[in-house]
Structures are given as structure tokens and as C-alpha cells.
Amino acid sequence: MNKSWNILPELKLDEFKGGTYPPLQFFDYLVFLRHHGFPSPLLDWTESPYIAAYFAFSDKIKNADRVAIYAYIERIPGHGKGGWVGAPLITTWDPRNKMHIRHFAQKARYTTATTLNKNGLQMFCHHEKVFNKNKKQDVLTKITIPVSDRIKALKELSDYNINHFTLFQTEDSLVKTIAIRELDINLG
């Protein structure tokens, strides 16, 4: 999707008097949309490389030799985060203090990329405008793993109790966990 999204089209940031950064008003809604499959300007991440690997391998992969896991490093230890006023910026959000239980299970984090437009309005922008522009912050690393390791990875992750049910905790996710275990791991 090649669109920028207004965060608060009726307010300029310097006019906002609510004491809260404007995107927070919509953050819960954006997380809800993202977690239920609707496109949103949020990128979702996990603190766990094991959970990231599960999501990379959980669906059967067609027409690919490798899966990708992306690691986001907000800032290199010992360095602060900075930039020019109005330049694109990535903000990290931790929803676990007030969100759905699956955010805890998935060790969820989210990022938004924003910039100021010519009128001083804060707009969502593409993360690509920020990633890897500065070697000390907002670094994106891509790790690829052969698809042929899928069954082995899913079995090991299952041994660590990382599966669809433990991450989503619904009846649908329980059925998917059983299907992966019986049809992929045990028959694979």
C-alpha cells in the first residue's frame, strides 16, 4: 500500500493539549486491526527469536527456498536516539501493560514510522524511509533459514511450548496446533 495515513488530520502536534502523544489515542484500535489481519501502519515484532521463527515457519511455504526473520535494533547500546525535527522517525510501542493476553504470550512490540508533512501534521510513513539510515539506530537485519528446516524447527519450537495455541489461546489456534503437530510434524 503506497499511502500515508493522517494520524490526527484536525490537529497540529504543537496545538495538541491532551498531554498524550496523539497516536496513543488510536494505538489500541490500530493494534486491534493489526492483530485481526487488517492492514495498518503498525509493524508487529516480538522480543523472542523463537516466537519470530515460529511465525516464519507456521504456515506451509510455497514457491520459496528460504523464510526470513527480521531483527529490529532500535539503538545500539551506549548511544541515544536522535534525528532532525520533522525527519521520519520510528517509535516503539509496548502494548503489554494494557492489551489482550496474547500480547503477553507473543512478547509483542510494535513500531510506527511517522514524519511531519509540509503543514506540520504528523503522518504515518513507510518504515523503509528510516531503516538503516543511521548505523547506530533503527537498524534492520534480515536472517534467512532454509524452508527445508521447517519440520525440524516446528518440532523444536513445540518442545519449547511455542505453538499457535500458546501464542493465540483460542479454539481455532488449538485446532491449528493439532493440525501442525499431526499433519506436518508427525507425518513430515
PDB file of C-alpha atoms in Angstrom, residues 43-156:
ATOM      1  CA  LEU A  43       4.711  -3.342  12.168  1.00  0.00           C
ATOM      2  CA  ASP A  44       4.490  -6.034  14.798  1.00  0.00           C
ATOM      3  CA  TRP A  45       7.564  -7.586  16.351  1.00  0.00           C
ATOM      4  CA  THR A  46       8.404  -9.974  19.152  1.00  0.00           C
ATOM      5  CA  GLU A  47      11.199  -9.855  21.694  1.00  0.00           C
ATOM      6  CA  SER A  48      11.720 -13.601  21.198  1.00  0.00           C
ATOM      7  CA  PRO A  49      13.709 -15.013  18.267  1.00  0.00           C
ATOM      8  CA  TYR A  50      11.921 -18.331  18.899  1.00  0.00           C
ATOM      9  CA  ILE A  51       8.480 -16.774  18.500  1.00  0.00           C
ATOM     10  CA  ALA A  52       9.710 -14.980  15.370  1.00  0.00           C
ATOM     11  CA  ALA A  53      10.902 -18.326  13.988  1.00  0.00           C
ATOM     12  CA  TYR A  54       7.516 -19.884  14.761  1.00  0.00           C
ATOM     13  CA  PHE A  55       5.700 -17.210  12.762  1.00  0.00           C
ATOM     14  CA  ALA A  56       8.165 -17.622   9.891  1.00  0.00           C
ATOM     15  CA  PHE A  57       7.581 -21.389   9.711  1.00  0.00           C
ATOM     16  CA  SER A  58       3.984 -21.851  10.939  1.00  0.00           C
ATOM     17  CA  ASP A  59       2.332 -21.731   7.524  1.00  0.00           C
ATOM     18  CA  LYS A  60       3.383 -24.044   4.726  1.00  0.00           C
ATOM     19  CA  ILE A  61       5.711 -22.185   2.417  1.00  0.00           C
ATOM     20  CA  LYS A  62       5.207 -22.492  -1.326  1.00  0.00           C
ATOM     21  CA  ASN A  63       7.484 -21.235  -4.083  1.00  0.00           C
ATOM     22  CA  ALA A  64      10.303 -20.213  -1.745  1.00  0.00           C
ATOM     23  CA  ASP A  65      13.584 -21.768  -0.685  1.00  0.00           C
ATOM     24  CA  ARG A  66      14.021 -19.736   2.491  1.00  0.00           C
ATOM     25  CA  VAL A  67      11.976 -17.970   5.173  1.00  0.00           C
ATOM     26  CA  ALA A  68      13.009 -14.619   6.606  1.00  0.00           C
ATOM     27  CA  ILE A  69      13.156 -13.353  10.156  1.00  0.00           C
ATOM     28  CA  TYR A  70      13.778  -9.650  10.626  1.00  0.00           C
ATOM     29  CA  ALA A  71      15.552  -8.266  13.691  1.00  0.00           C
ATOM     30  CA  TYR A  72      14.993  -4.620  14.563  1.00  0.00           C
ATOM     31  CA  ILE A  73      17.571  -2.836  16.695  1.00  0.00           C
ATOM     32  CA  GLU A  74      16.165   0.462  17.914  1.00  0.00           C
ATOM     33  CA  ARG A  75      19.521   1.784  19.071  1.00  0.00           C
ATOM     34  CA  ILE A  76      22.998   0.415  19.568  1.00  0.00           C
ATOM     35  CA  PRO A  77      23.833   0.123  23.316  1.00  0.00           C
ATOM     36  CA  GLY A  78      25.628   3.212  24.575  1.00  0.00           C
ATOM     37  CA  HIS A  79      24.019   5.515  22.012  1.00  0.00           C
ATOM     38  CA  GLY A  80      20.905   7.646  22.340  1.00  0.00           C
ATOM     39  CA  LYS A  81      18.259   8.012  19.672  1.00  0.00           C
ATOM     40  CA  GLY A  82      18.018  11.287  17.811  1.00  0.00           C
ATOM     41  CA  GLY A  83      17.353  12.942  14.496  1.00  0.00           C
ATOM     42  CA  TRP A  84      16.310  16.119  12.748  1.00  0.00           C
ATOM     43  CA  VAL A  85      12.970  17.709  13.621  1.00  0.00           C
ATOM     44  CA  GLY A  86      10.428  16.632  11.017  1.00  0.00           C
ATOM     45  CA  ALA A  87      12.592  13.795   9.674  1.00  0.00           C
ATOM     46  CA  PRO A  88      10.994  10.339   9.536  1.00  0.00           C
ATOM     47  CA  LEU A  89      11.112   8.628  12.928  1.00  0.00           C
ATOM     48  CA  ILE A  90      10.396   5.111  14.162  1.00  0.00           C
ATOM     49  CA  THR A  91       8.657   4.862  17.534  1.00  0.00           C
ATOM     50  CA  THR A  92       8.478   1.609  19.502  1.00  0.00           C
ATOM     51  CA  TRP A  93       5.297   0.782  21.426  1.00  0.00           C
ATOM     52  CA  ASP A  94       4.942  -1.745  24.229  1.00  0.00           C
ATOM     53  CA  PRO A  95       1.255  -2.700  24.477  1.00  0.00           C
ATOM     54  CA  ARG A  96       1.602  -5.365  27.139  1.00  0.00           C
ATOM     55  CA  ASN A  97       0.624  -3.213  30.081  1.00  0.00           C
ATOM     56  CA  LYS A  98      -2.979  -2.868  28.914  1.00  0.00           C
ATOM     57  CA  MET A  99      -3.639  -5.108  25.940  1.00  0.00           C
ATOM     58  CA  HIS A 100      -5.017  -8.548  25.193  1.00  0.00           C
ATOM     59  CA  ILE A 101      -3.368 -11.568  26.847  1.00  0.00           C
ATOM     60  CA  ARG A 102      -1.876 -12.748  23.570  1.00  0.00           C
ATOM     61  CA  HIS A 103       0.383  -9.688  23.522  1.00  0.00           C
ATOM     62  CA  PHE A 104       1.990 -11.092  26.672  1.00  0.00           C
ATOM     63  CA  ALA A 105       2.232 -14.577  25.174  1.00  0.00           C
ATOM     64  CA  GLN A 106       3.778 -13.264  21.959  1.00  0.00           C
ATOM     65  CA  LYS A 107       6.099 -10.790  23.747  1.00  0.00           C
ATOM     66  CA  ALA A 108       4.654  -8.217  21.367  1.00  0.00           C
ATOM     67  CA  ARG A 109       6.136  -4.891  20.406  1.00  0.00           C
ATOM     68  CA  TYR A 110       5.008  -2.551  17.651  1.00  0.00           C
ATOM     69  CA  THR A 111       6.640   0.190  15.663  1.00  0.00           C
ATOM     70  CA  THR A 112       5.213   3.116  13.765  1.00  0.00           C
ATOM     71  CA  ALA A 113       7.078   5.325  11.337  1.00  0.00           C
ATOM     72  CA  THR A 114       5.981   8.943  11.232  1.00  0.00           C
ATOM     73  CA  THR A 115       7.052  12.225   9.726  1.00  0.00           C
ATOM     74  CA  LEU A 116       5.744  15.762   9.622  1.00  0.00           C
ATOM     75  CA  ASN A 117       4.190  16.916   6.367  1.00  0.00           C
ATOM     76  CA  LYS A 118       4.617  20.422   4.915  1.00  0.00           C
ATOM     77  CA  ASN A 119       1.725  21.663   7.069  1.00  0.00           C
ATOM     78  CA  GLY A 120       3.284  20.351  10.283  1.00  0.00           C
ATOM     79  CA  LEU A 121       0.811  17.485  10.600  1.00  0.00           C
ATOM     80  CA  GLN A 122       2.148  14.182  11.799  1.00  0.00           C
ATOM     81  CA  MET A 123       1.664  11.449   9.201  1.00  0.00           C
ATOM     82  CA  PHE A 124       2.439   7.759   9.100  1.00  0.00           C
ATOM     83  CA  CYS A 125       5.107   6.926   6.548  1.00  0.00           C
ATOM     84  CA  HIS A 126       6.872   3.774   5.376  1.00  0.00           C
ATOM     85  CA  HIS A 127       9.423   2.251   7.733  1.00  0.00           C
ATOM     86  CA  GLU A 128      11.808   1.988   4.773  1.00  0.00           C
ATOM     87  CA  LYS A 129      12.294   5.762   4.960  1.00  0.00           C
ATOM     88  CA  VAL A 130      14.046   5.245   8.305  1.00  0.00           C
ATOM     89  CA  PHE A 131      15.628   1.779   8.423  1.00  0.00           C
ATOM     90  CA  ASN A 132      19.415   1.622   8.155  1.00  0.00           C
ATOM     91  CA  LYS A 133      19.873   5.361   7.543  1.00  0.00           C
ATOM     92  CA  ASN A 134      21.962   5.622  10.722  1.00  0.00           C
ATOM     93  CA  LYS A 135      24.254   2.773  11.799  1.00  0.00           C
ATOM     94  CA  LYS A 136      23.558   3.497  15.479  1.00  0.00           C
ATOM     95  CA  GLN A 137      19.747   3.426  15.430  1.00  0.00           C
ATOM     96  CA  ASP A 138      16.807   1.888  13.582  1.00  0.00           C
ATOM     97  CA  VAL A 139      18.893  -0.950  12.162  1.00  0.00           C
ATOM     98  CA  LEU A 140      17.103  -3.773  10.343  1.00  0.00           C
ATOM     99  CA  THR A 141      18.764  -7.160   9.905  1.00  0.00           C
ATOM    100  CA  LYS A 142      17.360  -9.964   7.758  1.00  0.00           C
ATOM    101  CA  ILE A 143      18.076 -13.574   8.724  1.00  0.00           C
ATOM    102  CA  THR A 144      17.082 -16.324   6.299  1.00  0.00           C
ATOM    103  CA  ILE A 145      16.614 -20.014   7.057  1.00  0.00           C
ATOM    104  CA  PRO A 146      16.053 -22.825   4.538  1.00  0.00           C
ATOM    105  CA  VAL A 147      12.414 -23.880   4.164  1.00  0.00           C
ATOM    106  CA  SER A 148      13.681 -27.465   4.364  1.00  0.00           C
ATOM    107  CA  ASP A 149      14.248 -26.837   8.119  1.00  0.00           C
ATOM    108  CA  ARG A 150      10.517 -26.189   8.704  1.00  0.00           C
ATOM    109  CA  ILE A 151       9.553 -29.525  10.306  1.00  0.00           C
ATOM    110  CA  LYS A 152      12.673 -29.654  12.474  1.00  0.00           C
ATOM    111  CA  ALA A 153      12.108 -26.057  13.619  1.00  0.00           C
ATOM    112  CA  LEU A 154       8.403 -26.590  14.370  1.00  0.00           C
ATOM    113  CA  LYS A 155       9.186 -29.740  16.374  1.00  0.00           C
ATOM    114  CA  GLU A 156      11.842 -27.977  18.450  1.00  0.00           C
TER     115      GLU A 156
END
